[in-house]
């Protein structure tokens, strides 16, 4: 039986739009190859479905080049979902686009009204708490508003700091099971994971940190053999997905889906 923290009956994804070539990126290393990006996205959806989950694939949104990164628009918890407020101005409207789909799955649907901001890439839900990293996209006011909402549902939220120059908190970490976190050395050094079992990415493979544990598998970006070996040795079943094109837009495994368990 899958660890309940990692058990998901559903996922929501969105097809990349042709406008994804104009997606946000910290450093421009070229536009993604759209055919490859689409093939990688297809492989991602296939891998989620292979675990038995029901996966919704929403149509592309041409007005929002980054809309395939659905994770940043909402937080899904067993008690309900929260429509977030992305801190990137070009992405703010993506949250409202996700609301109707979430409304078909959640009766308790809340919303970050602002003025603060929160992006889902800064939120790590573990077996014991919700960690939220302040970042260039997620500010203290947004975190405070989210903390009030999730407290209503009995969740403890802990505010932490996303290291400077890292897009999102989860750019550098991911949950492998309720108590185990895959993290880069630089994030672990910040001391925010006390009490958890940690597996570190191999040196030079920091981009492997953003994985998702989804039912019985860990989806990880391809091309990081030493980190893959560490996870394999620790007993995780890996599915590697090519991430070369998504990475050009600072995206990884977690950002491509919203994941939740509904009876
Ligand atoms: C952005 O800069 O917003 C997008 N190009 C990448 C978002 C990645 N999101 C995530 O990891 N949760």
CSV table of C-alpha atoms and ligand atoms in Angstrom, one decimal, residues 23-25 66 69 71-72 88 91 119-122 137 167-168 170-171 210 249-252 254-256, ligand 1:
chain,number,residue,atom,x,y,z
A,23,UNK,CA,7.8,31.2,-21.3
A,24,UNK,CA,9.6,32.8,-18.4
A,25,UNK,CA,13.2,31.8,-17.7
A,66,UNK,CA,3.7,29.2,-18.6
A,69,UNK,CA,3.2,24.6,-15.1
A,71,UNK,CA,1.4,23.3,-10.0
A,72,UNK,CA,1.8,27.1,-9.4
A,88,UNK,CA,4.9,36.5,-11.7
A,91,UNK,CA,1.0,34.2,-14.6
A,119,UNK,CA,3.1,29.9,-6.1
A,120,UNK,CA,2.7,26.2,-5.7
A,121,UNK,CA,6.3,25.5,-6.5
A,122,UNK,CA,7.2,27.0,-3.1
A,137,UNK,CA,7.3,34.6,-6.3
A,167,UNK,CA,13.2,30.0,-8.5
A,168,UNK,CA,11.1,27.9,-6.1
A,170,UNK,CA,10.8,22.8,-4.7
A,171,UNK,CA,13.3,23.6,-7.4
A,210,UNK,CA,12.6,18.3,-8.4
A,249,UNK,CA,11.8,27.3,-18.9
A,250,UNK,CA,13.0,26.4,-15.3
A,251,UNK,CA,10.4,23.7,-15.1
A,252,UNK,CA,10.6,20.2,-13.7
A,254,UNK,CA,6.4,18.7,-9.9
A,255,UNK,CA,5.4,21.8,-11.8
A,256,UNK,CA,3.6,19.9,-14.5
B,1,LIG,C1,8.1,30.2,-14.4
B,1,LIG,O1,9.2,30.9,-14.4
B,1,LIG,O2,7.1,30.5,-13.7
B,1,LIG,C2,8.0,29.0,-15.3
B,1,LIG,N1,8.8,29.3,-16.5
B,1,LIG,C3,8.5,27.8,-14.6
B,1,LIG,C4,7.6,27.4,-13.5
B,1,LIG,C5,8.0,26.1,-12.8
B,1,LIG,N2,7.1,25.8,-11.7
B,1,LIG,C6,7.3,25.0,-10.8
B,1,LIG,O3,8.4,24.4,-10.7
B,1,LIG,N3,6.4,24.8,-9.9
